Amino acid sequence: MGENHTSKAIDRVVIRFAGDSGDGMQLTGSLFSQVSAILGNEISTFPDYPAEVRAPRGSLGGVSGFQVQIGTEHVRTPGDLADVLVAMNPAALKVSKPAIKENAIIIIDDDSFTEKDLAKGMFTTDNPFLELGLEHVEVVPVPLTTMVKDSLKDSGLDVKEMDRSKNMFALGLILWLFEKDITPAEEQITKKFGKKEQILRANLKVLTDGYNYGHNTHLQVTTYRIDGQDQIDGRYAEINGNKATSLGLVAAAEAAGLELYLGSYPITPATDILHELSKMKAYGVKTVQAEDEIAGICSAIGASFAGDLAVTSTSGPGLALKSEGIGLAVMTELPLVVIDVMRSGPSTGMPTKAEQSDLFQALYGRNGESPIVVMAALTPTDCFDAAYQAAKIALEHMTPVILLTDAYIANGASVWRIPDLSAYPPIRPRYVSEYYRDTEKKWSPYFRDPKTLVRYWATPGTPGYMHRLGGLEKDGETGAISTNPVVHDRMVHLRDQKVKNVVNDIPDLVVEGNADSETLLVGWGSTYGHNQSALYELKKLDQKIALVQFKYINPLPKNTAEVLRKYKKIVVVEQNLGMFADYLTAKIPGITTHRINKIEGQPFKVSRIVKDVMDIINNL
């Protein structure tokens, strides 16, 4: 390594890759994350896509970022600020400035910091670091473009194809900087480009050259070592939320003995669920890319009537279009799973950015009294369990279920222990032929279990159970259309109580941290990692704080009121203007909430939560 080289052991680090959309920063970050996971590190990633489709090269609007935190333990978020930034051009440097530490290491492609490139990045001087106030960073200029062209001059690739390989040089350099074995990266690249031999050879060569550049030129920077943990109690994989959601649905269909049907229309950031499930025909999965959101949900309702585990996936704008269809599923009392991968709104909003602002739409965004189950996944890996449980509730309670994820956990990844499905609870659809026991009374399609109020499911082709369903109100005794006010009142109450009864099949809230403290930190869905990290940091400040994170929103867990009323100060953290805090105060009279809200399309910074909680504790 050289006489002047130093190596330092650390327990965690945050790295940000940034460049044009065509620079391959998402792939670079993903490969580095995979290598780190393979070598036993905990990881949490945050792909930060631009909303523009191929904005002009070098422009601020076209910057694509990927942030990852790796460590030995307690890695729950992608990190607040990056220790290391790889900036492929001046625009990437400028856009990333708020996301890096004051003393960060910044690796730049020196060939892409010309006067022309600086102008594209809206710089007015020839010193971008001084202009941005980056006076204490350690800049590592590397002539990436030149070196890659020299490396691949005999490869047979054209200049444009060579340029696309710059990200692999950067990856090799980062692997050297953090003393990672290059072999897992070579294996992952071989898997990705194995069918394109010329591209594969080029990427492997550039990767090695980037690694050797750091090693052989003795760059005057300290390298870092983050030891991995031995993961001997199972098999592990890196997985993002959309893929975990897809696999959870497939596992649920298998457990229920049903075929899975997905009717969806492409929409950012939910489209990858359609992509993933379309690869799984061998497992009895049927996918239809419908002509619009309405067709997607209506085809899924038809599939549910036919006896499939029916799913539709979307984001906020699409959920609005599906609202009438969801109401139809409420009225017909058919099982349906609706995945809403939330993004910034309203309207088209910021398609690639995350918020938790669809909560009220999920709870109330339909005409009439139309209660449904609402859940929220907590982490990328929890998307698997949440999807499985959403399907179980839908099938066993004959109700639509909305599962809320968001762009942050849908695109973000962490290390997932591949589960033993034999340990998961069974899924038993409430078939009329199995559960209806009254032999004296002729069956009607709205007959239901007297205890759970779940309507019996008669799938087409079941002898003796021919019937029709529809959106008009029905008489629960005869199944006939009814406008009788007394009948309508009774049916509204039955549908409402049926959903409330789901509380008997969901777990109680679990309090983390110091249960006997005076302050309770509350979150729902994807803020879980940030709240856990805040809890960890507050503990280091000798603060006694408790935490509950809600996965089940309607109905709320049985012990919600009991838990919340124990605490003097309830602090609700969410990425909206306070929807869940309002919901809790409406459901549990007498409680008062303090609120930490963020609506910037970016995840919380743990330091912000810690500061705000301390201010609330100290009554500031």
Coordinates of C-alpha atoms in Angstrom, one line a residue:
M1 CA 0.0 0.0 0.0
G2 CA 3.0 2.3 0.3
E3 CA 4.9 3.8 3.2
N4 CA 2.6 6.8 3.7
H5 CA -0.6 4.9 3.4
T6 CA -2.8 4.5 6.5
S7 CA -5.8 2.2 7.1
K8 CA -8.5 2.8 9.6
A9 CA -11.1 0.5 11.0
I10 CA -14.6 2.0 11.4
D11 CA -18.0 0.6 12.2
R12 CA -20.1 2.4 9.5
V13 CA -19.8 4.8 6.6
V14 CA -22.2 6.6 4.2
I15 CA -21.3 6.8 0.5
R16 CA -23.1 8.7 -2.2
F17 CA -22.8 8.2 -5.9
A18 CA -24.0 11.0 -8.2
G19 CA -23.9 11.7 -11.9
D20 CA -26.0 11.9 -15.0
S21 CA -28.9 9.5 -15.4
G22 CA -26.7 7.8 -18.1
D23 CA -23.6 7.5 -15.9
G24 CA -24.8 4.3 -14.2
M25 CA -24.8 5.6 -10.6
Q26 CA -27.7 3.4 -9.6
L27 CA -25.9 0.3 -10.8
T28 CA -22.7 1.3 -9.2
G29 CA -24.3 1.9 -5.9
S30 CA -26.3 -1.3 -6.1
L31 CA -23.3 -3.4 -6.9
F32 CA -21.3 -1.8 -4.0
S33 CA -24.2 -2.5 -1.7
Q34 CA -24.5 -6.1 -2.9
V35 CA -20.7 -6.7 -2.3
S36 CA -20.9 -5.2 1.1
A37 CA -23.9 -7.4 2.0
I38 CA -22.2 -10.5 0.7
L39 CA -19.2 -9.7 2.9
G40 CA -21.3 -9.5 6.0
N41 CA -22.1 -5.8 6.3
E42 CA -25.5 -4.4 7.2
I43 CA -26.7 -2.1 4.5
S44 CA -29.5 0.5 3.8
T45 CA -29.8 2.1 0.4
F46 CA -31.6 5.2 -1.0
P47 CA -31.8 5.5 -4.8
D48 CA -32.6 9.1 -5.5
Y49 CA -33.9 9.3 -9.1
P50 CA -34.4 12.5 -11.1
A51 CA -38.0 13.1 -12.1
E52 CA -37.0 14.2 -15.6
V53 CA -36.6 11.6 -18.4
R54 CA -33.0 12.0 -19.6
A55 CA -32.5 15.7 -18.9
P56 CA -29.6 17.4 -20.8
R57 CA -26.3 15.9 -19.9
G58 CA -24.5 17.8 -17.2
S59 CA -27.7 19.6 -16.1
L60 CA -28.9 20.0 -12.5
G61 CA -32.2 18.4 -13.3
G62 CA -30.6 15.2 -14.7
V63 CA -28.6 14.3 -11.6
S64 CA -29.2 10.8 -10.4
G65 CA -28.0 9.8 -6.9
F66 CA -27.6 6.6 -4.9
Q67 CA -26.8 6.7 -1.2
V68 CA -25.9 3.7 0.9
Q69 CA -24.8 3.2 4.5
I70 CA -22.8 0.1 5.4
G71 CA -21.8 -1.0 8.8
T72 CA -21.3 -3.8 11.3
E73 CA -24.6 -3.2 13.2
H74 CA -27.4 -0.7 13.8
V75 CA -27.7 0.3 10.2
R76 CA -31.4 1.2 9.8
T77 CA -31.2 4.2 7.3
P78 CA -29.0 5.3 4.4
G79 CA -27.5 7.8 6.6
D80 CA -28.0 11.6 7.1
L81 CA -24.9 12.9 5.4
A82 CA -22.3 11.1 3.2
D83 CA -18.7 10.6 4.3
V84 CA -17.7 9.9 0.7
L85 CA -19.1 11.4 -2.5
V86 CA -18.4 10.2 -6.0
A87 CA -19.3 13.1 -8.3
M88 CA -19.2 12.4 -12.0
N89 CA -19.7 16.1 -13.0
P90 CA -20.1 19.6 -11.5
A91 CA -23.9 19.3 -11.5
A92 CA -23.7 16.2 -9.4
L93 CA -21.4 18.0 -7.0
K94 CA -23.8 20.9 -6.6
V95 CA -26.9 18.8 -6.2
S96 CA -25.2 16.6 -3.6
K97 CA -23.7 19.4 -1.6
P98 CA -26.5 19.4 1.1
A99 CA -26.1 15.6 1.4
I100 CA -22.4 15.5 2.4
K101 CA -20.4 16.1 5.5
E102 CA -18.2 19.2 5.8
N103 CA -15.0 17.0 5.8
A104 CA -16.2 14.5 3.2
I105 CA -13.9 12.8 0.7
I106 CA -15.0 13.8 -2.8
I107 CA -13.9 11.7 -5.7
I108 CA -14.4 13.5 -9.0
D109 CA -14.0 12.7 -12.7
D110 CA -11.4 15.4 -13.3
D111 CA -12.1 15.2 -17.1
S112 CA -15.7 16.3 -16.6
F113 CA -14.9 19.5 -14.6
T114 CA -14.1 21.6 -17.6
E115 CA -15.3 25.2 -18.2
K116 CA -18.1 23.9 -20.3
D117 CA -19.2 21.4 -17.6
L118 CA -19.1 24.0 -14.9
A119 CA -21.4 26.2 -17.0
K120 CA -23.8 23.3 -17.4
G121 CA -23.8 23.0 -13.6
M122 CA -24.7 26.7 -13.3
F123 CA -21.4 27.6 -11.7
T124 CA -20.2 31.2 -12.1
T125 CA -16.5 30.7 -11.2
D126 CA -13.8 28.2 -12.1
N127 CA -13.6 26.8 -8.5
P128 CA -16.8 24.9 -7.8
F129 CA -15.6 23.8 -4.3
L130 CA -14.9 27.4 -3.2
E131 CA -18.1 28.6 -4.7
L132 CA -20.1 25.9 -2.8
G133 CA -18.2 26.6 0.4
L134 CA -16.7 23.2 0.5
E135 CA -13.5 24.4 2.2
H136 CA -12.8 21.4 4.4
V137 CA -13.5 18.5 2.0
E138 CA -10.8 16.2 0.7
V139 CA -10.9 16.2 -3.1
V140 CA -9.6 13.3 -5.0
P141 CA -9.4 14.2 -8.7
V142 CA -9.2 11.2 -11.0
P143 CA -9.1 11.4 -14.8
L144 CA -11.8 8.8 -15.1
T145 CA -12.8 9.4 -18.7
T146 CA -9.3 9.5 -20.0
M147 CA -8.2 6.4 -18.1
V148 CA -11.3 4.4 -19.2
K149 CA -10.7 5.2 -22.9
D150 CA -7.1 4.2 -22.5
S151 CA -8.1 1.0 -20.8
L152 CA -10.6 0.1 -23.5
K153 CA -8.8 1.4 -26.6
D154 CA -8.4 -2.2 -27.9
S155 CA -11.8 -3.4 -26.8
G156 CA -13.6 -2.8 -30.1
L157 CA -16.2 -0.6 -28.3
D158 CA -17.1 2.8 -29.6
V159 CA -16.5 6.0 -27.6
K160 CA -20.0 6.1 -26.3
E161 CA -19.9 2.5 -25.1
M162 CA -16.5 3.2 -23.5
D163 CA -17.9 6.2 -21.7
R164 CA -20.7 4.0 -20.2
S165 CA -18.0 2.0 -18.4
K166 CA -16.8 4.9 -16.2
N167 CA -19.0 3.8 -13.4
M168 CA -17.1 0.5 -13.1
F169 CA -13.9 2.3 -12.7
A170 CA -15.4 4.3 -9.9
L171 CA -16.8 1.1 -8.4
G172 CA -13.3 -0.4 -8.4
L173 CA -11.8 2.6 -6.8
I174 CA -14.4 2.7 -4.0
L175 CA -13.9 -1.1 -3.4
W176 CA -10.2 -0.3 -2.9
L177 CA -10.9 2.7 -0.7
F178 CA -13.0 0.5 1.7
E179 CA -10.7 -2.6 1.4
K180 CA -13.4 -4.8 -0.1
D181 CA -12.6 -8.0 -2.0
I182 CA -13.2 -7.4 -5.7
T183 CA -14.2 -11.0 -6.4
P184 CA -17.9 -10.6 -5.4
A185 CA -18.2 -7.5 -7.6
E186 CA -16.8 -9.5 -10.6
E187 CA -19.3 -12.3 -9.9
Q188 CA -22.2 -9.8 -9.8
I189 CA -21.1 -8.1 -13.0
T190 CA -20.8 -11.5 -14.7
K191 CA -24.3 -12.3 -13.7
K192 CA -25.6 -9.0 -15.2
F193 CA -23.6 -8.9 -18.4
G194 CA -22.9 -12.6 -18.9
K195 CA -24.8 -12.7 -22.3
K196 CA -22.9 -9.7 -23.6
E197 CA -19.4 -11.0 -23.8
Q198 CA -17.7 -7.8 -25.2
I199 CA -19.5 -5.6 -22.6
L200 CA -18.7 -8.0 -19.8
R201 CA -15.0 -8.1 -20.6
A202 CA -14.8 -4.3 -20.8
N203 CA -16.6 -3.8 -17.5
L204 CA -14.4 -6.4 -15.7
K205 CA -11.3 -4.8 -17.1
V206 CA -12.3 -1.3 -16.1
L207 CA -13.4 -2.5 -12.6
T208 CA -9.9 -4.0 -12.1
D209 CA -8.2 -1.0 -13.4
G210 CA -10.1 1.3 -11.0
Y211 CA -9.2 -1.0 -8.1
N212 CA -5.5 -1.1 -9.2
Y213 CA -5.4 2.7 -9.7
G214 CA -6.0 3.2 -6.0
H215 CA -3.7 0.4 -5.0
N216 CA -0.7 1.2 -7.4
T217 CA -0.7 5.0 -7.4
H218 CA -0.8 5.1 -3.6
L219 CA -3.5 7.8 -3.5
Q220 CA -2.9 10.0 -0.5
V221 CA -6.1 9.1 1.2
T222 CA -6.8 6.8 4.2
T223 CA -8.5 3.6 3.3
Y224 CA -11.2 2.2 5.6
R225 CA -12.1 -1.3 6.8
I226 CA -15.6 -2.2 7.9
D227 CA -15.6 -5.7 9.3
G228 CA -18.6 -7.9 8.3
Q229 CA -20.5 -10.3 10.5
D230 CA -20.8 -14.0 10.1
Q231 CA -24.4 -14.8 9.0
I232 CA -24.6 -18.4 9.8
D233 CA -28.3 -18.7 10.8
G234 CA -29.8 -18.7 7.4
R235 CA -29.5 -17.5 3.8
Y236 CA -29.4 -13.8 3.0
A237 CA -30.0 -11.6 0.0
E238 CA -30.1 -7.9 -0.8
I239 CA -33.7 -7.0 -1.7
N240 CA -35.6 -3.8 -2.4
G241 CA -39.2 -3.2 -1.3
N242 CA -40.9 -3.7 -4.6
K243 CA -39.3 -7.1 -5.1
A244 CA -40.1 -8.1 -1.5
T245 CA -43.7 -7.1 -2.0
S246 CA -43.9 -9.2 -5.2
L247 CA -42.4 -12.2 -3.5
G248 CA -44.7 -11.8 -0.5
L249 CA -47.7 -11.9 -2.8
V250 CA -46.5 -15.0 -4.5
A251 CA -45.8 -16.7 -1.2
A252 CA -49.4 -15.9 0.0
A253 CA -50.9 -17.3 -3.2
E254 CA -49.0 -20.5 -2.7
A255 CA -50.0 -20.7 1.0
A256 CA -53.7 -20.2 0.0
G257 CA -53.6 -22.7 -2.8
L258 CA -54.6 -20.0 -5.3
E259 CA -53.3 -18.5 -8.5
L260 CA -52.1 -14.9 -8.3
Y261 CA -53.6 -12.3 -10.6
L262 CA -52.2 -8.7 -11.0
G263 CA -54.1 -6.2 -13.0
S264 CA -52.1 -2.9 -13.1
Y265 CA -51.2 0.1 -15.1
P266 CA -47.5 1.3 -15.1
I267 CA -46.9 4.2 -12.7
T268 CA -43.7 5.4 -11.0
P269 CA -42.6 4.1 -8.4
A270 CA -44.8 1.0 -8.4
T271 CA -44.1 -0.3 -11.9
D272 CA -41.4 -2.7 -10.8
I273 CA -44.1 -4.9 -9.0
L274 CA -45.6 -5.5 -12.4
H275 CA -42.2 -6.2 -13.9
E276 CA -41.3 -8.6 -11.1
L277 CA -44.5 -10.6 -11.1
S278 CA -44.5 -10.8 -14.9
K279 CA -41.4 -13.0 -14.6
M280 CA -43.2 -15.5 -12.4
K281 CA -45.6 -17.3 -14.8
A282 CA -44.1 -20.6 -13.7
Y283 CA -45.6 -20.1 -10.3
G284 CA -49.1 -19.6 -11.6
V285 CA -48.9 -15.8 -11.7
K286 CA -51.0 -14.0 -14.2
T287 CA -50.2 -10.3 -15.0
V288 CA -52.1 -7.9 -17.2
Q289 CA -50.8 -4.5 -18.1
A290 CA -54.2 -2.8 -18.4
E291 CA -55.0 0.2 -20.6
D292 CA -55.6 2.4 -17.5
E293 CA -55.8 2.3 -13.7
I294 CA -59.6 1.7 -13.7
A295 CA -59.2 -1.3 -16.0
G296 CA -56.5 -2.6 -13.8
I297 CA -58.6 -2.7 -10.7
C298 CA -61.8 -3.8 -12.4
S299 CA -60.0 -6.8 -14.0
A300 CA -58.6 -7.7 -10.5
I301 CA -62.1 -7.6 -9.1
G302 CA -63.2 -9.9 -11.8
A303 CA -60.3 -12.2 -11.0
S304 CA -61.3 -12.2 -7.3
F305 CA -64.8 -13.1 -8.2
A306 CA -63.4 -16.0 -10.2
G307 CA -61.4 -17.3 -7.3
D308 CA -57.9 -15.8 -7.6
L309 CA -55.8 -13.9 -5.1
A310 CA -56.3 -10.6 -6.9
V311 CA -54.0 -7.6 -6.7
T312 CA -53.6 -4.2 -8.2
S313 CA -50.6 -2.0 -7.8
T314 CA -50.3 1.8 -8.2
S315 CA -49.2 5.1 -6.7
G316 CA -51.2 8.0 -5.3
P317 CA -52.7 9.4 -8.6
G318 CA -53.7 5.9 -9.6
L319 CA -55.3 5.2 -6.2
A320 CA -57.5 8.2 -6.9
L321 CA -58.7 6.6 -10.2
K322 CA -59.2 3.3 -8.5
S323 CA -61.4 4.7 -5.7
E324 CA -64.7 3.7 -7.4
G325 CA -63.4 0.2 -8.0
I326 CA -62.4 -0.1 -4.4
G327 CA -65.9 0.9 -3.4
L328 CA -67.2 -1.9 -5.7
A329 CA -65.0 -4.4 -3.9
V330 CA -66.3 -3.1 -0.5
M331 CA -69.9 -3.6 -1.7
T332 CA -69.4 -7.0 -3.2
E333 CA -67.2 -8.0 -0.3
L334 CA -64.5 -9.6 -2.4
P335 CA -60.9 -10.1 -1.4
L336 CA -58.6 -7.6 -3.1
V337 CA -55.1 -6.3 -2.3
V338 CA -54.3 -2.8 -3.4
I339 CA -50.6 -1.8 -3.3
D340 CA -50.1 1.9 -3.1
V341 CA -46.4 2.9 -3.5
M342 CA -46.8 6.5 -2.3
R343 CA -45.0 9.4 -3.9
S344 CA -45.0 13.2 -3.6
G345 CA -48.2 14.9 -4.6
P346 CA -50.8 16.2 -5.2
S347 CA -51.6 15.5 -8.8
T348 CA -48.5 14.3 -10.7
G349 CA -46.4 16.0 -8.0
M350 CA -42.8 14.7 -7.9
P351 CA -43.1 11.1 -9.3
T352 CA -39.7 9.8 -8.1
K353 CA -39.8 11.3 -4.6
A354 CA -41.4 9.8 -1.4
E355 CA -44.0 11.0 1.0
Q356 CA -46.6 9.5 3.4
S357 CA -49.3 11.7 2.1
D358 CA -51.8 9.2 0.8
L359 CA -52.9 8.1 4.3
F360 CA -56.3 9.9 4.3
Q361 CA -56.9 8.9 0.7
A362 CA -56.4 5.2 1.7
L363 CA -58.6 5.6 4.8
Y364 CA -61.4 7.8 3.4
G365 CA -61.0 8.3 -0.3
R366 CA -64.3 6.7 -1.4
N367 CA -67.9 7.6 -1.6
G368 CA -70.3 6.3 1.0
E369 CA -69.5 4.3 4.1
S370 CA -66.8 2.1 2.7
P371 CA -64.4 0.8 5.4
I372 CA -61.4 -1.3 4.4
V373 CA -58.3 -2.5 6.0
V374 CA -55.2 -0.3 5.7
M375 CA -51.7 -1.4 6.4
A376 CA -48.2 0.1 6.0
A377 CA -44.9 -1.7 5.4
L378 CA -42.1 -0.7 7.7
T379 CA -38.9 -1.4 5.8
P380 CA -37.8 -2.8 2.4
T381 CA -37.6 -6.3 3.8
D382 CA -40.9 -6.0 5.8
C383 CA -42.6 -5.5 2.5
F384 CA -42.5 -9.3 2.1
D385 CA -44.3 -9.9 5.4
A386 CA -46.7 -7.0 4.9
A387 CA -47.8 -8.3 1.5
Y388 CA -48.2 -11.8 2.8
Q389 CA -50.3 -10.5 5.8
A390 CA -52.4 -8.2 3.5
A391 CA -53.3 -11.1 1.3
K392 CA -54.1 -13.3 4.3
I393 CA -56.5 -10.6 5.8
A394 CA -58.1 -10.0 2.4
L395 CA -58.8 -13.7 1.8
E396 CA -59.8 -14.6 5.3
H397 CA -62.0 -11.5 5.9
M398 CA -63.4 -11.0 2.4
T399 CA -62.3 -7.4 2.2
P400 CA -60.2 -5.1 0.2
V401 CA -56.8 -4.3 1.9
I402 CA -54.7 -1.3 1.0
L403 CA -51.0 -1.8 1.6
L404 CA -49.1 1.4 1.7
T405 CA -45.4 1.5 0.9
D406 CA -43.6 4.4 -0.6
A407 CA -40.8 5.3 -3.0
Y408 CA -38.2 5.3 -0.2
I409 CA -38.6 1.7 0.8
A410 CA -39.9 0.4 -2.6
N411 CA -36.6 1.4 -4.3
G412 CA -34.4 1.2 -1.2
A413 CA -32.8 -2.1 -0.2
S414 CA -31.4 -3.9 2.8
V415 CA -30.2 -7.3 3.7
W416 CA -33.0 -9.8 3.9
R417 CA -32.9 -13.2 5.6
I418 CA -34.7 -15.5 3.3
P419 CA -37.6 -16.8 5.3
D420 CA -38.7 -20.3 6.1
L421 CA -42.3 -20.3 4.7
S422 CA -43.3 -23.3 6.8
A423 CA -43.1 -20.9 9.8
Y424 CA -45.6 -18.5 8.3
P425 CA -49.3 -18.7 9.3
P426 CA -51.6 -20.7 7.0
I427 CA -54.0 -18.8 4.8
R428 CA -57.5 -20.3 4.7
P429 CA -60.0 -18.6 2.3
R430 CA -63.6 -18.7 3.7
Y431 CA -65.1 -21.0 1.0
V432 CA -68.8 -21.5 1.3
S433 CA -68.5 -25.2 0.8
E434 CA -66.2 -25.5 3.8
Y435 CA -67.5 -22.9 6.2
Y436 CA -71.3 -22.6 5.7
R437 CA -72.9 -25.1 8.1
D438 CA -76.6 -24.2 8.1
T439 CA -78.3 -27.1 6.2
E440 CA -81.8 -25.8 7.1
K441 CA -81.4 -22.5 5.4
K442 CA -80.9 -22.0 1.7
W443 CA -77.6 -20.2 1.1
S444 CA -77.6 -16.6 -0.1
P445 CA -74.5 -14.8 -1.4
Y446 CA -74.4 -12.3 1.5
F447 CA -74.7 -14.9 4.2
R448 CA -71.8 -14.6 6.6
D449 CA -70.0 -16.2 9.6
P450 CA -72.0 -15.1 12.7
K451 CA -68.9 -14.5 14.7
T452 CA -66.5 -12.8 12.3
L453 CA -69.2 -11.4 9.9
V454 CA -67.1 -12.6 7.0
R455 CA -69.1 -13.3 3.9
Y456 CA -68.7 -16.8 2.5
W457 CA -66.8 -17.1 -0.8
A458 CA -68.5 -19.0 -3.5
T459 CA -66.2 -19.3 -6.5
P460 CA -67.6 -20.0 -10.0
G461 CA -68.2 -23.6 -10.7
T462 CA -68.9 -24.6 -7.1
P463 CA -72.1 -26.8 -7.5
G464 CA -75.2 -25.3 -6.0
Y465 CA -73.8 -21.8 -5.4
M466 CA -74.5 -19.9 -8.6
H467 CA -75.0 -16.2 -7.8
R468 CA -74.5 -12.6 -8.9
L469 CA -72.8 -9.7 -7.1
G470 CA -72.9 -6.0 -7.9
G471 CA -72.5 -2.4 -6.7
L472 CA -76.1 -1.8 -5.7
E473 CA -77.1 -2.4 -2.1
K474 CA -78.2 -5.9 -1.4
D475 CA -80.5 -7.6 1.1
G476 CA -78.3 -9.7 3.3
E477 CA -81.0 -12.3 3.7
T478 CA -82.1 -12.8 0.1
G479 CA -79.2 -11.3 -1.9
A480 CA -81.7 -9.3 -3.9
I481 CA -81.2 -5.6 -4.7
S482 CA -82.7 -3.4 -1.9
T483 CA -83.4 0.3 -1.4
N484 CA -85.0 -0.4 2.0
P485 CA -83.4 2.1 4.4
V486 CA -83.5 -0.4 7.3
V487 CA -81.7 -3.0 5.2
H488 CA -79.1 -0.4 4.1
D489 CA -78.4 0.7 7.7
R490 CA -78.0 -2.9 8.7
M491 CA -75.6 -3.7 5.8
V492 CA -73.5 -0.6 6.4
H493 CA -73.0 -1.6 10.0
L494 CA -72.2 -5.2 9.1
R495 CA -69.5 -4.2 6.6
D496 CA -68.1 -1.8 9.1
Q497 CA -68.0 -4.3 12.0
K498 CA -66.5 -6.9 9.7
V499 CA -63.5 -4.7 9.2
K500 CA -63.3 -3.8 12.9
N501 CA -63.2 -7.5 13.7
V502 CA -59.9 -7.8 11.8
V503 CA -58.4 -6.4 15.0
N504 CA -58.7 -10.0 16.5
D505 CA -56.2 -11.2 13.9
I506 CA -53.5 -8.6 14.2
P507 CA -50.7 -8.3 16.8
D508 CA -50.7 -5.8 19.6
L509 CA -48.4 -2.8 19.6
V510 CA -44.8 -3.6 20.8
V511 CA -43.1 -0.8 22.7
E512 CA -39.4 -0.5 22.0
G513 CA -36.8 1.4 24.1
N514 CA -37.7 2.5 27.6
A515 CA -41.3 1.6 28.1
D516 CA -41.4 3.4 31.4
S517 CA -40.3 6.8 30.0
E518 CA -42.5 9.9 29.8
T519 CA -42.0 10.4 26.1
L520 CA -43.3 8.1 23.3
L521 CA -42.0 8.4 19.8
V522 CA -44.6 7.3 17.3
G523 CA -44.4 6.5 13.6
W524 CA -46.1 4.5 10.9
G525 CA -44.8 2.7 7.9
S526 CA -41.5 3.7 6.3
T527 CA -40.2 6.0 9.1
Y528 CA -39.3 3.0 11.2
G529 CA -35.6 2.9 10.4
H530 CA -35.2 6.6 11.1
N531 CA -37.2 6.3 14.4
Q532 CA -35.1 3.3 15.5
S533 CA -31.9 5.2 14.7
A534 CA -33.2 8.2 16.6
L535 CA -34.0 6.0 19.6
Y536 CA -30.4 4.6 19.4
E537 CA -28.9 8.1 19.3
L538 CA -31.2 9.4 22.1
K539 CA -30.1 6.5 24.3
K540 CA -26.5 7.6 23.8
L541 CA -27.6 11.0 25.1
D542 CA -28.9 9.3 28.2
Q543 CA -32.5 10.1 27.2
K544 CA -35.2 7.5 28.1
I545 CA -37.5 7.3 25.1
A546 CA -40.1 4.7 24.1
L547 CA -41.0 3.9 20.5
V548 CA -44.0 2.3 18.8
Q549 CA -44.3 2.0 15.0
F550 CA -47.7 1.3 13.4
K551 CA -48.0 -1.3 10.7
Y552 CA -51.8 -1.8 11.1
I553 CA -53.7 1.5 10.7
N554 CA -57.3 0.4 10.2
P555 CA -58.1 -1.2 12.4
L556 CA -55.6 0.0 15.0
P557 CA -54.1 -2.7 17.3
K558 CA -56.3 -3.5 20.3
N559 CA -53.9 -2.0 22.8
T560 CA -53.3 1.3 21.0
A561 CA -55.3 3.5 23.5
E562 CA -53.8 1.7 26.5
V563 CA -50.2 2.2 25.2
L564 CA -50.6 5.9 24.1
R565 CA -52.4 7.0 27.3
K566 CA -49.4 5.9 29.4
Y567 CA -47.2 8.7 28.1
K568 CA -47.1 12.4 29.0
K569 CA -45.6 13.4 25.6
I570 CA -46.5 11.7 22.3
V571 CA -44.3 12.7 19.4
V572 CA -45.6 11.6 16.0
V573 CA -43.0 11.5 13.1
E574 CA -44.4 11.4 9.5
Q575 CA -43.7 12.6 6.0
N576 CA -46.8 14.7 5.7
L577 CA -48.5 17.6 7.5
G578 CA -49.7 15.4 10.4
M579 CA -52.3 13.0 9.0
F580 CA -51.6 10.1 11.3
A581 CA -51.4 12.4 14.3
D582 CA -54.9 13.7 13.4
Y583 CA -56.1 10.2 12.9
L584 CA -54.9 9.1 16.4
T585 CA -56.4 12.1 18.2
A586 CA -59.7 11.4 16.5
K587 CA -59.6 7.7 17.4
I588 CA -58.3 8.1 20.9
P589 CA -60.0 11.1 22.6
G590 CA -58.0 12.9 25.2
I591 CA -54.5 12.4 23.9
T592 CA -52.4 15.3 22.7
T593 CA -49.6 14.9 20.1
H594 CA -46.5 16.8 19.3
R595 CA -45.6 16.5 15.6
I596 CA -42.4 16.2 13.6
N597 CA -43.3 16.6 9.9
K598 CA -41.3 16.7 6.7
I599 CA -42.7 17.2 3.2
E600 CA -39.7 17.5 0.9
G601 CA -39.8 14.3 -1.0
Q602 CA -36.7 13.1 0.9
P603 CA -36.4 10.8 3.9
F604 CA -35.9 12.2 7.4
K605 CA -32.5 13.0 8.8
V606 CA -32.1 11.2 12.1
S607 CA -30.3 14.2 13.5
R608 CA -33.5 16.3 12.8
I609 CA -35.7 13.8 14.7
V610 CA -33.2 13.7 17.6
K611 CA -33.0 17.5 17.8
D612 CA -36.8 18.0 17.6
V613 CA -37.4 15.3 20.3
M614 CA -34.9 17.0 22.6
D615 CA -36.7 20.3 22.0
I616 CA -40.0 18.8 22.9
I617 CA -38.6 17.2 26.0
N618 CA -37.2 20.5 27.1
N619 CA -40.4 22.3 26.2
L620 CA -38.7 24.5 23.6

